[in-house]
């Protein structure tokens, strides 16, 4: 059976990237996905916005929803301080195993834990099973219609604190209208929109940053 696109991305990283060098892995994926096969990584343009917000936040505990091939997990993990950690949730077993290998090649596996399963099942386990107290930073890049329900679930599970930062990809294309409606009219969040472009394309896209202001 011929290989999947994600397997081909792993092949090109394994063959061309410098082991232990996260920038080299990111460049390798960006080159492949802009020249050979488009894939839904956050990419190098929106990636720079992600970098800036991660650096400003300087988080100790990060949650990512939707690992895919691990591109944004590597992007985030490479900026984390020594004891900081990233938990990333992925329910497709093939993507989870490919992401694990790519994250290992990048050399950031000591900071990253891939939690295999559905976000709505794993989020309620984060406190007890994964010893999370509060999340400092959450990157939403999974199914767009799940952004809003999973944000509500994070609040309900007491995982957000005053100043917790949510960053959501694709709020223009493919779009996350329910999430935008929920978050922008919500007095518990302070929102900012970062205009950019869809990864590897000239199409407009944006990311939404939402800072949690606390339960009161
Ligand atoms: C019950 C489902 C919700 N819970 C979930 N729990 C855990 N993992 C989940 C997940 N949903 C989805 N995932 C995983 O996240 C990833 C899904 C991401 C969805 N992303 C997109 O659809 C997307 C799509 C585009 C896109 C843009 C233009 C276009 F023409 C076609 C696609 C661009 C992007 O940047 C995107 O992020 C996969 O790895 C999937 O297995
Ligand atoms: Mg995306």
PDB file of N, CA and C in Angstrom, residues 38 45 197-203:
ATOM      1  N   UNK A  38       1.183  20.239  -0.016  1.00  0.00           N
ATOM      2  CA  UNK A  38       0.612  21.092   1.032  1.00  0.00           C
ATOM      3  C   UNK A  38       0.186  20.221   2.217  1.00  0.00           C
ATOM      4  N   UNK A  45       4.862  31.492   8.417  1.00  0.00           N
ATOM      5  CA  UNK A  45       4.360  32.866   8.623  1.00  0.00           C
ATOM      6  C   UNK A  45       3.558  32.969   9.922  1.00  0.00           C
ATOM      7  N   UNK A 197      -1.590  34.710   6.828  1.00  0.00           N
ATOM      8  CA  UNK A 197      -2.016  33.967   5.639  1.00  0.00           C
ATOM      9  C   UNK A 197      -2.040  32.479   5.945  1.00  0.00           C
ATOM     10  N   UNK A 198      -2.874  31.766   5.245  1.00  0.00           N
ATOM     11  CA  UNK A 198      -2.935  30.313   5.347  1.00  0.00           C
ATOM     12  C   UNK A 198      -1.557  29.759   5.034  1.00  0.00           C
ATOM     13  N   UNK A 199      -1.165  28.739   5.756  1.00  0.00           N
ATOM     14  CA  UNK A 199       0.178  28.160   5.578  1.00  0.00           C
ATOM     15  C   UNK A 199       0.441  27.855   4.103  1.00  0.00           C
ATOM     16  N   UNK A 200       1.608  28.292   3.625  1.00  0.00           N
ATOM     17  CA  UNK A 200       2.126  27.975   2.283  1.00  0.00           C
ATOM     18  C   UNK A 200       1.237  28.506   1.151  1.00  0.00           C
ATOM     19  N   UNK A 201       0.268  29.411   1.475  1.00  0.00           N
ATOM     20  CA  UNK A 201      -0.651  29.917   0.428  1.00  0.00           C
ATOM     21  C   UNK A 201      -0.766  31.435   0.541  1.00  0.00           C
ATOM     22  N   UNK A 202      -1.378  32.065  -0.488  1.00  0.00           N
ATOM     23  CA  UNK A 202      -1.585  33.522  -0.450  1.00  0.00           C
ATOM     24  C   UNK A 202      -2.955  33.854   0.149  1.00  0.00           C
ATOM     25  N   UNK A 203      -3.686  32.837   0.534  1.00  0.00           N
ATOM     26  CA  UNK A 203      -5.028  33.018   1.112  1.00  0.00           C
ATOM     27  C   UNK A 203      -4.937  33.664   2.495  1.00  0.00           C
TER      28      UNK A 203
END
